[in-house]
mmCIF file of C-alpha atoms in Angstrom:
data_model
loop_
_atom_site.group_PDB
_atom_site.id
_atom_site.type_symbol
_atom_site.label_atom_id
_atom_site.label_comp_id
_atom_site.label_asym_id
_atom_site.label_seq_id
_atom_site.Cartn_x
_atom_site.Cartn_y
_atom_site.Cartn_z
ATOM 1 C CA UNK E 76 17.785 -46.329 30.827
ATOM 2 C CA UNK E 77 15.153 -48.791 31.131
ATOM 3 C CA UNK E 78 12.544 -48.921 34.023
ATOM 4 C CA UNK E 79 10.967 -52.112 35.275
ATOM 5 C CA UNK E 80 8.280 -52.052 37.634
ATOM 6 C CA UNK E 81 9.363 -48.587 38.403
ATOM 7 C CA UNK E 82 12.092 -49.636 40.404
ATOM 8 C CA UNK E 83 14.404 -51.800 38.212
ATOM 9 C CA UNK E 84 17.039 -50.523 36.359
ATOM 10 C CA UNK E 85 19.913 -51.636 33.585
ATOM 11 C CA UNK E 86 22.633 -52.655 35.317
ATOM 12 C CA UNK E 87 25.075 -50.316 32.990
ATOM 13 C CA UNK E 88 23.221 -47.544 34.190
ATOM 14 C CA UNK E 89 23.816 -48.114 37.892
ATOM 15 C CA UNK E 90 26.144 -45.644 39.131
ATOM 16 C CA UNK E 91 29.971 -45.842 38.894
ATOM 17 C CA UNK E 92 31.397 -48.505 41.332
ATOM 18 C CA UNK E 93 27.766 -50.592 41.835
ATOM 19 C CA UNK E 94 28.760 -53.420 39.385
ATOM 20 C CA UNK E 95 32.235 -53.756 40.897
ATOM 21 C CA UNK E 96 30.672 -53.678 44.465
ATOM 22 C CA UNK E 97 27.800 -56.456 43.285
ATOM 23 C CA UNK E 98 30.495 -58.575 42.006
ATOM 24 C CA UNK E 99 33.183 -58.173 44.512
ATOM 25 C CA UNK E 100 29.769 -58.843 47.155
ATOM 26 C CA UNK E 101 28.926 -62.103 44.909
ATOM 27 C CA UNK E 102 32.449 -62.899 45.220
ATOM 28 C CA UNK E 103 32.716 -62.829 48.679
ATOM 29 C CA UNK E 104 29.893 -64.878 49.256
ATOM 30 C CA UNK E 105 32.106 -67.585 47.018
ATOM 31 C CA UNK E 106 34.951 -66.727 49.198
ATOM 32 C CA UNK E 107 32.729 -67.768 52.483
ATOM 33 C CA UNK E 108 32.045 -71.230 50.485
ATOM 34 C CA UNK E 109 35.688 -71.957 49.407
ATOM 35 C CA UNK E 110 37.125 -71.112 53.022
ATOM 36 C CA UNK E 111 35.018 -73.698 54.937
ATOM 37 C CA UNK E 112 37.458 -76.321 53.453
ATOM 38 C CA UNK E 113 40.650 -74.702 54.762
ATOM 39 C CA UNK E 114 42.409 -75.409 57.643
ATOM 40 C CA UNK E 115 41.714 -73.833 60.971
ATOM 41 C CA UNK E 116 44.205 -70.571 61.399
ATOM 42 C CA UNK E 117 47.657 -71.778 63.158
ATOM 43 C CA UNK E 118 49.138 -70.512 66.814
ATOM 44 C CA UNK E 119 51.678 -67.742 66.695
ATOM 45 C CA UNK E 120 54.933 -69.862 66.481
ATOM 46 C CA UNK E 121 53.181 -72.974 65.727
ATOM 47 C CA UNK E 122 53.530 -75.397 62.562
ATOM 48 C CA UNK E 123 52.097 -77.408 60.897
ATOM 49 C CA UNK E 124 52.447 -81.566 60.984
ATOM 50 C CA UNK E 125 52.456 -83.185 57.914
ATOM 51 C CA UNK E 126 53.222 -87.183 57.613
ATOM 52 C CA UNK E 127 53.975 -89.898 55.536
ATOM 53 C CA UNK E 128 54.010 -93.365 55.847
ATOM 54 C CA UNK E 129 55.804 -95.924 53.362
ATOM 55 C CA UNK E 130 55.134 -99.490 52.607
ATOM 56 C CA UNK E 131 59.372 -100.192 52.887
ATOM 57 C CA UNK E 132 62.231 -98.564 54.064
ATOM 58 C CA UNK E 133 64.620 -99.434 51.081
ATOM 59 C CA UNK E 134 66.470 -96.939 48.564
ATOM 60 C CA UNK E 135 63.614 -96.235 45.979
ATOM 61 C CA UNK E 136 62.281 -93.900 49.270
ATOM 62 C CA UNK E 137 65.729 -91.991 49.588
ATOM 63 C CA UNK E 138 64.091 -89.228 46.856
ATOM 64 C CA UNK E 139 60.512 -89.261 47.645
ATOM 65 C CA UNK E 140 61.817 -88.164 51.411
ATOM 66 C CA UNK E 141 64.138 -85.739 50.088
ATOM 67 C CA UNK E 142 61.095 -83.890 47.753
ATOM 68 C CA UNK E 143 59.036 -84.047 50.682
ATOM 69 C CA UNK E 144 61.737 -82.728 53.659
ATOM 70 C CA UNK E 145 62.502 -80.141 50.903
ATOM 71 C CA UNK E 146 58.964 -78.801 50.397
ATOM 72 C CA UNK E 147 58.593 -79.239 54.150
ATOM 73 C CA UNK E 148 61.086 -76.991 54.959
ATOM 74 C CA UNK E 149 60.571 -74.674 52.477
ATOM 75 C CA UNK E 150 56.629 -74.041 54.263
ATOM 76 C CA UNK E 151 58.486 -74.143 57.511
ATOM 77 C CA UNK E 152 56.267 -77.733 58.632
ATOM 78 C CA UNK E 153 57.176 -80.482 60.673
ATOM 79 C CA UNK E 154 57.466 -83.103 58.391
ATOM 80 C CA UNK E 155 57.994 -86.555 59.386
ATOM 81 C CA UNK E 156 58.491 -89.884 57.258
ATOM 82 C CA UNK E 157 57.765 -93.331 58.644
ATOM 83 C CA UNK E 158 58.819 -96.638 57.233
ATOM 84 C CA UNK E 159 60.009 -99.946 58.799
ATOM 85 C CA UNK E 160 61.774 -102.620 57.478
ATOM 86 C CA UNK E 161 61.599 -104.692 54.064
ATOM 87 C CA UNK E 162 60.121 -106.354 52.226
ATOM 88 C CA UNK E 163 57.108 -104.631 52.588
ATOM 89 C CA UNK E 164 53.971 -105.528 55.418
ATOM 90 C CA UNK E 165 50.452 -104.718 55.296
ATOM 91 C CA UNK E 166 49.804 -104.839 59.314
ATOM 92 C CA UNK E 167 53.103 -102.909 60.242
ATOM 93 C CA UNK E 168 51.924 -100.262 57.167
ATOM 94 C CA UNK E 169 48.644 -99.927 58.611
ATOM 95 C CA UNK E 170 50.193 -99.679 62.295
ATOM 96 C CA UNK E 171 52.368 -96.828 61.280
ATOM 97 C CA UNK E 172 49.497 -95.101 59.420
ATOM 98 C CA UNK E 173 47.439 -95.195 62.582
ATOM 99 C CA UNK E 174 50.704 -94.020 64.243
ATOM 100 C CA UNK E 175 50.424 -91.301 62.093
ATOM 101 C CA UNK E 176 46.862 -90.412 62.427
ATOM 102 C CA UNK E 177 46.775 -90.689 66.516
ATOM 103 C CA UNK E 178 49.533 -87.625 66.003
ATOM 104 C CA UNK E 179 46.950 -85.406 64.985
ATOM 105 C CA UNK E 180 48.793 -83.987 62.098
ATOM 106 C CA UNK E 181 47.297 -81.781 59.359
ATOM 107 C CA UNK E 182 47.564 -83.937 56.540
ATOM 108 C CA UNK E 183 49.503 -87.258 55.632
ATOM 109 C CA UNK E 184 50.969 -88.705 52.288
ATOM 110 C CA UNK E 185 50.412 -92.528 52.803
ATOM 111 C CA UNK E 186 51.258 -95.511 49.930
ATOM 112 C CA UNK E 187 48.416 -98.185 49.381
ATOM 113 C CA UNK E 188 50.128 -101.408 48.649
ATOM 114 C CA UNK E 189 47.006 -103.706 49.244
ATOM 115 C CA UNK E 190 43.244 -102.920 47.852
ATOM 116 C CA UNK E 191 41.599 -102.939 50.708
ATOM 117 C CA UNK E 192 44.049 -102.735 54.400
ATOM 118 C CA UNK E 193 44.394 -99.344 53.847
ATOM 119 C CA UNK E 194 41.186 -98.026 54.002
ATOM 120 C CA UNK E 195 39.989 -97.912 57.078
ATOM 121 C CA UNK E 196 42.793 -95.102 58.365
ATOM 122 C CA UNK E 197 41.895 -93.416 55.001
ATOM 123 C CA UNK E 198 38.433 -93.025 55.882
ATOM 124 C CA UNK E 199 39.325 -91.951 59.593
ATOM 125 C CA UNK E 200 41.478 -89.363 57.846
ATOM 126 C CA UNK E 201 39.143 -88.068 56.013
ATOM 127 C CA UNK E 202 36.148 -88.259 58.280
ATOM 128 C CA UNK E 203 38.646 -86.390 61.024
ATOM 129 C CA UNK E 204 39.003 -83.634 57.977
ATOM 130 C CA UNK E 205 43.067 -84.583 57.466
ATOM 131 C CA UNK E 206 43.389 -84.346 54.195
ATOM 132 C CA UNK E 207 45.415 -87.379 52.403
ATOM 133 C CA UNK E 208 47.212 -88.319 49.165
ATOM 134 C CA UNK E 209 48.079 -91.170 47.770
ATOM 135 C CA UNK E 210 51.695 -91.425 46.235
ATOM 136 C CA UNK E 211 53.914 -94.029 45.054
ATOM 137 C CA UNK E 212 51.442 -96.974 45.044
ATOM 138 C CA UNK E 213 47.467 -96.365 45.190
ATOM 139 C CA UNK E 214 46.816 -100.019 43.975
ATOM 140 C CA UNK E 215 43.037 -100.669 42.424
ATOM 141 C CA UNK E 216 40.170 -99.211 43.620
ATOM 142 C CA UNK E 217 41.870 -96.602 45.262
ATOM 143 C CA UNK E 218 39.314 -94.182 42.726
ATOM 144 C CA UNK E 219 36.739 -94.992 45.342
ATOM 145 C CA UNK E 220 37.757 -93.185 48.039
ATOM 146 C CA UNK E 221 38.000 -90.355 46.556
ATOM 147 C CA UNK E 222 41.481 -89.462 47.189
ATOM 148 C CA UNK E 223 44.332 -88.353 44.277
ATOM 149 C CA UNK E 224 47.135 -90.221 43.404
ATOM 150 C CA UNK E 225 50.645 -89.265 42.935
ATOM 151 C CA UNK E 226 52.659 -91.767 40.804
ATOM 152 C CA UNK E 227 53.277 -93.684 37.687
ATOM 153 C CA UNK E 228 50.203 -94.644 35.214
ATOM 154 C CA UNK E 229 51.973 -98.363 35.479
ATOM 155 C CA UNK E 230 49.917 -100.230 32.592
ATOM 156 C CA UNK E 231 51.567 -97.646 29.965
ATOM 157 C CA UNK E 232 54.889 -97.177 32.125
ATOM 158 C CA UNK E 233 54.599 -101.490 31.294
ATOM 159 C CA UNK E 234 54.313 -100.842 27.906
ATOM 160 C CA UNK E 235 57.235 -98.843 27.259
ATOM 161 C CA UNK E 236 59.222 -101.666 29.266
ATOM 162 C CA UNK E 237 57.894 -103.964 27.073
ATOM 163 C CA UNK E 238 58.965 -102.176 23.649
ATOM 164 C CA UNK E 239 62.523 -101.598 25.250
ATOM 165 C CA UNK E 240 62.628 -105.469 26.145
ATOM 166 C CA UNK E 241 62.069 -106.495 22.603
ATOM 167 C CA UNK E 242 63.783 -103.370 21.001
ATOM 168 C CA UNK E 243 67.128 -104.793 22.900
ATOM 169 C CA UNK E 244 66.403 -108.605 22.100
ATOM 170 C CA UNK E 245 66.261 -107.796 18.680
ATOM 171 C CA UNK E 246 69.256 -105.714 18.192
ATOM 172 C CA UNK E 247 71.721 -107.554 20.816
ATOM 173 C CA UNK E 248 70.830 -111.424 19.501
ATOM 174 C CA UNK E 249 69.543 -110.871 15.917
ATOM 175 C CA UNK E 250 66.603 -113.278 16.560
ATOM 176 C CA UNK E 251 63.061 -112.346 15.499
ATOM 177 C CA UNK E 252 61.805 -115.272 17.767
ATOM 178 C CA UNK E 253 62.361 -116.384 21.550
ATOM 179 C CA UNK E 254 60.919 -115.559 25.028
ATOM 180 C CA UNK E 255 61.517 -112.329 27.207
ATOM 181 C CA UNK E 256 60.924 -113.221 31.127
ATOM 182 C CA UNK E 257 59.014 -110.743 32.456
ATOM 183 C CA UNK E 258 60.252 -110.696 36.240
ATOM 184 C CA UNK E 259 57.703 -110.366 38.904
ATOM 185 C CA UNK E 260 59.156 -110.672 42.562
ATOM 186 C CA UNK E 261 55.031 -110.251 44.548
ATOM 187 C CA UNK E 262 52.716 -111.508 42.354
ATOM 188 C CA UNK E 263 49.454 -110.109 43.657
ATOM 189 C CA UNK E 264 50.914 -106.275 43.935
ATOM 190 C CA UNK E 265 48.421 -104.583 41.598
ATOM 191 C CA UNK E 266 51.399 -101.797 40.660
ATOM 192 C CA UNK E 267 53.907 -104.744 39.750
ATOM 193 C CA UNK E 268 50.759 -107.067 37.503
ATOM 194 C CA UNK E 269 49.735 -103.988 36.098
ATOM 195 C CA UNK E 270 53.335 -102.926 34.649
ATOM 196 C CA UNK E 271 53.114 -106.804 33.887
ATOM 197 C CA UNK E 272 50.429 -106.298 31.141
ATOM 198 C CA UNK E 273 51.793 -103.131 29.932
ATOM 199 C CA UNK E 274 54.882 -104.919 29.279
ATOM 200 C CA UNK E 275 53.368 -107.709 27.174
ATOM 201 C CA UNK E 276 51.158 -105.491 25.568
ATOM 202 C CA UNK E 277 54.455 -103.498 24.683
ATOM 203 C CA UNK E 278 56.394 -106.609 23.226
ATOM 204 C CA UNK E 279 52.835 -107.618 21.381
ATOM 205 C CA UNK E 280 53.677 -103.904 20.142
ATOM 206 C CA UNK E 281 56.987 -104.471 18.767
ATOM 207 C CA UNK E 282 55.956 -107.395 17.661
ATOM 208 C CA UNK E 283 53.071 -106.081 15.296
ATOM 209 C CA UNK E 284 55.335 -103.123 13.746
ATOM 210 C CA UNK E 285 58.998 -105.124 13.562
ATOM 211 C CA UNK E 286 57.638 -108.228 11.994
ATOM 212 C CA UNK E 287 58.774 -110.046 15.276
ATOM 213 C CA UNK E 288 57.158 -112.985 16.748
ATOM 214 C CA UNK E 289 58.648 -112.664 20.839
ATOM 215 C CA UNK E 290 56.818 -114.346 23.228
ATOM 216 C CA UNK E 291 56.409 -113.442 27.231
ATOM 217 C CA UNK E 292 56.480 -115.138 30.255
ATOM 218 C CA UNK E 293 56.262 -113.642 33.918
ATOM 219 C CA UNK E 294 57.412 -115.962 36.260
ATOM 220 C CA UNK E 295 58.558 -114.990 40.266
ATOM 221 C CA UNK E 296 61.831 -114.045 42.021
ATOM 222 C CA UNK E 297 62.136 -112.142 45.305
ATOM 223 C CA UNK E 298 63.170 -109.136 46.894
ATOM 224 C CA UNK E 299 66.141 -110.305 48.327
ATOM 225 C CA UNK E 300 69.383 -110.840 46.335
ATOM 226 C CA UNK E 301 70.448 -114.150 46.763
ATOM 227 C CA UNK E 302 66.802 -115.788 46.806
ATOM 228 C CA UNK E 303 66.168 -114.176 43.204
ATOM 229 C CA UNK E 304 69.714 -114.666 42.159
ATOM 230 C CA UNK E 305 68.399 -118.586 42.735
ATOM 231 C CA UNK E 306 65.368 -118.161 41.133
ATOM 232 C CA UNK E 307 66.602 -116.635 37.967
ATOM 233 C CA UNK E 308 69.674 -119.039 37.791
ATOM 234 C CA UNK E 309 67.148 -121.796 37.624
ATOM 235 C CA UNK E 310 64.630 -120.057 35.424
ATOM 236 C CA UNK E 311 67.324 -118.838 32.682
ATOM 237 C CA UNK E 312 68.867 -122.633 32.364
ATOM 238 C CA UNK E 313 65.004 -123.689 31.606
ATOM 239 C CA UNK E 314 64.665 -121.401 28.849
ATOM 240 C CA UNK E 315 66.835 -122.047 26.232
ATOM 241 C CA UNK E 316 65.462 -119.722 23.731
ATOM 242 C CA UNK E 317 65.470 -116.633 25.670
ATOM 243 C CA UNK E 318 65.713 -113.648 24.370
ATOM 244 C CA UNK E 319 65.347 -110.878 27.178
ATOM 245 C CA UNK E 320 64.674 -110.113 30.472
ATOM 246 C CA UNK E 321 62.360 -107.477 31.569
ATOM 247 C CA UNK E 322 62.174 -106.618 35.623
ATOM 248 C CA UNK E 323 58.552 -104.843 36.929
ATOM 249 C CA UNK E 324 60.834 -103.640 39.590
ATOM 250 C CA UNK E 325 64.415 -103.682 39.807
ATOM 251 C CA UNK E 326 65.310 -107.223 39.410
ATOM 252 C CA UNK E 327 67.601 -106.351 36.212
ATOM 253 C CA UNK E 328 70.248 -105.245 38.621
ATOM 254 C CA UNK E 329 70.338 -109.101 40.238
ATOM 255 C CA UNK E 330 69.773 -110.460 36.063
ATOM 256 C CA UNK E 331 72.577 -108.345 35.316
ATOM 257 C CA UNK E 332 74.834 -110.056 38.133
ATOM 258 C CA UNK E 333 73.510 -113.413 37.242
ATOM 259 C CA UNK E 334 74.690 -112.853 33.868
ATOM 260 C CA UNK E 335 78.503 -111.407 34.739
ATOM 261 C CA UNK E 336 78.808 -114.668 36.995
ATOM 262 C CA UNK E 337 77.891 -117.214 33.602
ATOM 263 C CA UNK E 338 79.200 -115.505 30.876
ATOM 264 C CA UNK E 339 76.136 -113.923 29.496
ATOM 265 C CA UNK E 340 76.201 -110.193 29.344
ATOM 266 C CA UNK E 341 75.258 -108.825 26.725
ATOM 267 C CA UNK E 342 73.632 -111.944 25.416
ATOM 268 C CA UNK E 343 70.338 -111.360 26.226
ATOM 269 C CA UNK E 344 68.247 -108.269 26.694
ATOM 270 C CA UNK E 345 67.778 -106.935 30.479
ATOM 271 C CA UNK E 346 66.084 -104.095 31.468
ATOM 272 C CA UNK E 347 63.380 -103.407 34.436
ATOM 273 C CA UNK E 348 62.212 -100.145 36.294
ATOM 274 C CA UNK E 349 63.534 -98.147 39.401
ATOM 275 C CA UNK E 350 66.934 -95.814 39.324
ATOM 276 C CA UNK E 351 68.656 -97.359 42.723
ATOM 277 C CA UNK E 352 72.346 -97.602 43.310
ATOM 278 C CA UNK E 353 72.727 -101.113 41.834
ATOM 279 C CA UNK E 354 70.654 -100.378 38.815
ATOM 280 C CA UNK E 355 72.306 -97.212 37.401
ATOM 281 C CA UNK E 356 76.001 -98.911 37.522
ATOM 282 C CA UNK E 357 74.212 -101.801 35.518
ATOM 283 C CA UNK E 358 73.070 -99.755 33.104
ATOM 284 C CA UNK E 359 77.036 -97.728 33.119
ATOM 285 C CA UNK E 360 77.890 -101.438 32.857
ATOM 286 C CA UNK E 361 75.891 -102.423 30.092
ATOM 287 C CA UNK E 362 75.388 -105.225 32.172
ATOM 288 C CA UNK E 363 71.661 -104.123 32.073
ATOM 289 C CA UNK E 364 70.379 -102.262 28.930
ATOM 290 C CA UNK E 365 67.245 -99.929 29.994
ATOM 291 C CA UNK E 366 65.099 -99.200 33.038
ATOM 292 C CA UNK E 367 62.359 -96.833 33.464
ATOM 293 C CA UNK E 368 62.292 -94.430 36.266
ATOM 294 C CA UNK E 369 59.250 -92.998 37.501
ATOM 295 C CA UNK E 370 60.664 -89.364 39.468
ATOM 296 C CA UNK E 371 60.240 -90.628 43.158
ATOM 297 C CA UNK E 372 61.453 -86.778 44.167
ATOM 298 C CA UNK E 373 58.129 -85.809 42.790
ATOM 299 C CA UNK E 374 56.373 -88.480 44.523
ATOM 300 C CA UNK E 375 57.202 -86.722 47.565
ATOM 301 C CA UNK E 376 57.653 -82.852 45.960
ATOM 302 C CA UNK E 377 53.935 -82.797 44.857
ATOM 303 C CA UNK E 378 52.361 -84.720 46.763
ATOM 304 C CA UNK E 379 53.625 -82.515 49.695
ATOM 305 C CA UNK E 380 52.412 -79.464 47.465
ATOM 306 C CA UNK E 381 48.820 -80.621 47.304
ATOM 307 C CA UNK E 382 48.162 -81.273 50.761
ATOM 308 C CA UNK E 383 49.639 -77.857 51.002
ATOM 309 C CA UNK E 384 47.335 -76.741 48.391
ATOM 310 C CA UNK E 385 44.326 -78.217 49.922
ATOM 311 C CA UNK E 386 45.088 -77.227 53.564
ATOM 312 C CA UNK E 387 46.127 -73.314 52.607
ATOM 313 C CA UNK E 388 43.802 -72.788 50.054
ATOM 314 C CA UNK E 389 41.061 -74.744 50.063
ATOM 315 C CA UNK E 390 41.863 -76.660 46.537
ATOM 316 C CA UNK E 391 41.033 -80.111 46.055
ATOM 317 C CA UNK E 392 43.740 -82.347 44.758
ATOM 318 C CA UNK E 393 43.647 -84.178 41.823
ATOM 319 C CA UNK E 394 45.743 -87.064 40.625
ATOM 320 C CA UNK E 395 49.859 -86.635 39.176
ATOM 321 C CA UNK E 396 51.088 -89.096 36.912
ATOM 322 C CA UNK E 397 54.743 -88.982 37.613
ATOM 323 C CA UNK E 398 55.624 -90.506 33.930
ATOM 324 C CA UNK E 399 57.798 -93.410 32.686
ATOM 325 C CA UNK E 400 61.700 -91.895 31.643
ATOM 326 C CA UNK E 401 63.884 -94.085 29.997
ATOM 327 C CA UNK E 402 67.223 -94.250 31.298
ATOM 328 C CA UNK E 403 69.780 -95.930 28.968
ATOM 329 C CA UNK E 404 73.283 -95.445 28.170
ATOM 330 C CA UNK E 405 72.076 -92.543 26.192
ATOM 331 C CA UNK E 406 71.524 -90.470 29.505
ATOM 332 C CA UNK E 407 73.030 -92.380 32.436
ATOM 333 C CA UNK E 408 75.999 -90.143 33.041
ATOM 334 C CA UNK E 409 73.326 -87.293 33.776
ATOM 335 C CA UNK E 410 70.952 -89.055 35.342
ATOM 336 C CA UNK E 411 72.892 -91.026 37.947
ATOM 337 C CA UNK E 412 75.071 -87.651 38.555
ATOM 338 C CA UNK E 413 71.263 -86.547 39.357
ATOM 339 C CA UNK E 414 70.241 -89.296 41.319
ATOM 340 C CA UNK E 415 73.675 -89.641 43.559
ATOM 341 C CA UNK E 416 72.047 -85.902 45.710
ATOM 342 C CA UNK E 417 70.472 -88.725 47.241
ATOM 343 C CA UNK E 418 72.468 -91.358 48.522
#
């Protein structure tokens, strides 16, 4: 044993149980810290609120509300999901958000479609201390909010649409030249330009290890069926030498009709992203050739399990890259026998 200043000793010399009781003191101090971020205790018999708010109330949602009712009920919360019409509007959003917030729930889920609209109620969320994630769509700049995001990394989930577009040009037509349409239905959507240039930079790709030389184009359709059905009539009988067409949404479903009505299945290459109804009998089809989901059940699975996280236990969320999986006639029996749970 060592003495310093006549008082000091060597911690290992202590007595049995003193470093145990230092530590478990220290950690309890920590404890203090980490609780000040939880929740306030609930009411006997009470629950808690937890809401989300979507940009659209179309199909692609059908999953994200069934991971999110699911968690929900499994932590016994009221869980409520708000949407309204399509296509999609930034001042009905960002009434249903404040919808949302005048509630008073714990915590919300919201989708940021526009780079700046949203903001505002995020702020007033977090300056109210209702914790919020992101999911589906954060668009840019959502990094300075400091909120996570739950959803597809859409510049590399681009790119592997890209290298499916020009895997299936190459192997349906033969031809190591010609353009792939790259199908863009709201130009200005920072998800839908971002899978844009990951799905050029995935035919440039190709291009450099196949010997290829396709070319791109993104050119706009709509939402609606028989507007892009127009639009893609008229841009196919412009383009002669294409080659493919590659959907930043789920556009290949209306290609994929376009084609069956003027003889052209199989003919050209079509492909996009999103596992809806219309898309997955494409794809059984072969009407369309590829399309790249990105697990909308865990869009609203974890993103429900971090606010839980957060408001339970005091951890910070972080963001939850719900990945790119190609769906081709590889895997469609499985993965529209998975999908149909939904409706």
């Amino acid at each position: 044993m060592t003495e310093k200043n006549g008082n000091e000793r060597n911690e290992s010399n202590a007595g049995p149980g003193v470093g145990r009781r230092l530590f478990l003191k220290t950690a309890g101090i920590g404890g203090v810290a980490a609780a000040s971020g939880l929740a306030a205790p609930l009411a006997t018999g009470a629950k808690r609120k937890v809401v989300f708010v979507a940009h659209e109330d179309i199909p692609f949602f059908a999953p994200v509300r069934a991971g999110f009712k699911e968690f929900g009920t499994l932590r016994d919360w009221d869980a409520q999901f708000f949407a309204r019409g399509t296509p999609a509007n930034v001042a009905e959003t960002v009434r249903l958000q404040v919808d949302a917030l005048n509630s008073k729930p714990d915590a919300v889920g919201f989708t940021r479609i526009n780079e700046t609209a949203f903001d505002e109620n995020i702020m007033r969320a977090k300056d109210a201390g209702i914790p919020v994630v992101l999911y589906n769509v954060a668009s840019a700049g959502y990094e300075k909010l400091d909120v996570p995001f739950v959803g597809q990394d859409f510049i590399p989930a681009g790119r592997v649409n890209g290298l499916q577009a020009a895997k299936y040009a190459h192997q349906l037509t033969g031809k190591t030249e010609g353009r792939i349409l790259i199908d863009n239905p709201s130009p200005g959507v920072s998800a839908l330009e971002e899978r844009a240039t990951g799905t050029e930079q995935g035919i440039d790709e190709y291009n450099k290890q196949n010997g290829t030389n396709y070319t791109y184009e993104t050119f706009t359709t709509a939402n609606s069926q028989t507007e892009a059905l127009s639009r893609i009539d008229a841009k196919m009988r412009a383009t002669p030498d294409v080659v493919g067409f590659a959907s930043t949404v789920s556009g290949n479903w209306f290609a994929a009709i376009w084609a069956e009505d003027n003889g052209m299945t199989g003919k050209f290459a079509n492909g996009g992203f999103d596992l809806i109804p219309g898309v997955l009998e494409a794809i059984a089809a072969e009407t369309s050739h590829w399309a790249i989901g990105q697990n909308p059940f865990a869009q609203g699975w974890v993103t429900a399990s971090l606010l839980d996280m957060q408001l339970e236990a005091g951890y910070k969320p972080f963001d939850y890259d719900t990945g790119a999986e190609v769906v081709d006639k590889s895997n469609i029996e499985a993965v529209a026998e998975r999908e149909a749970r939904f409706g």
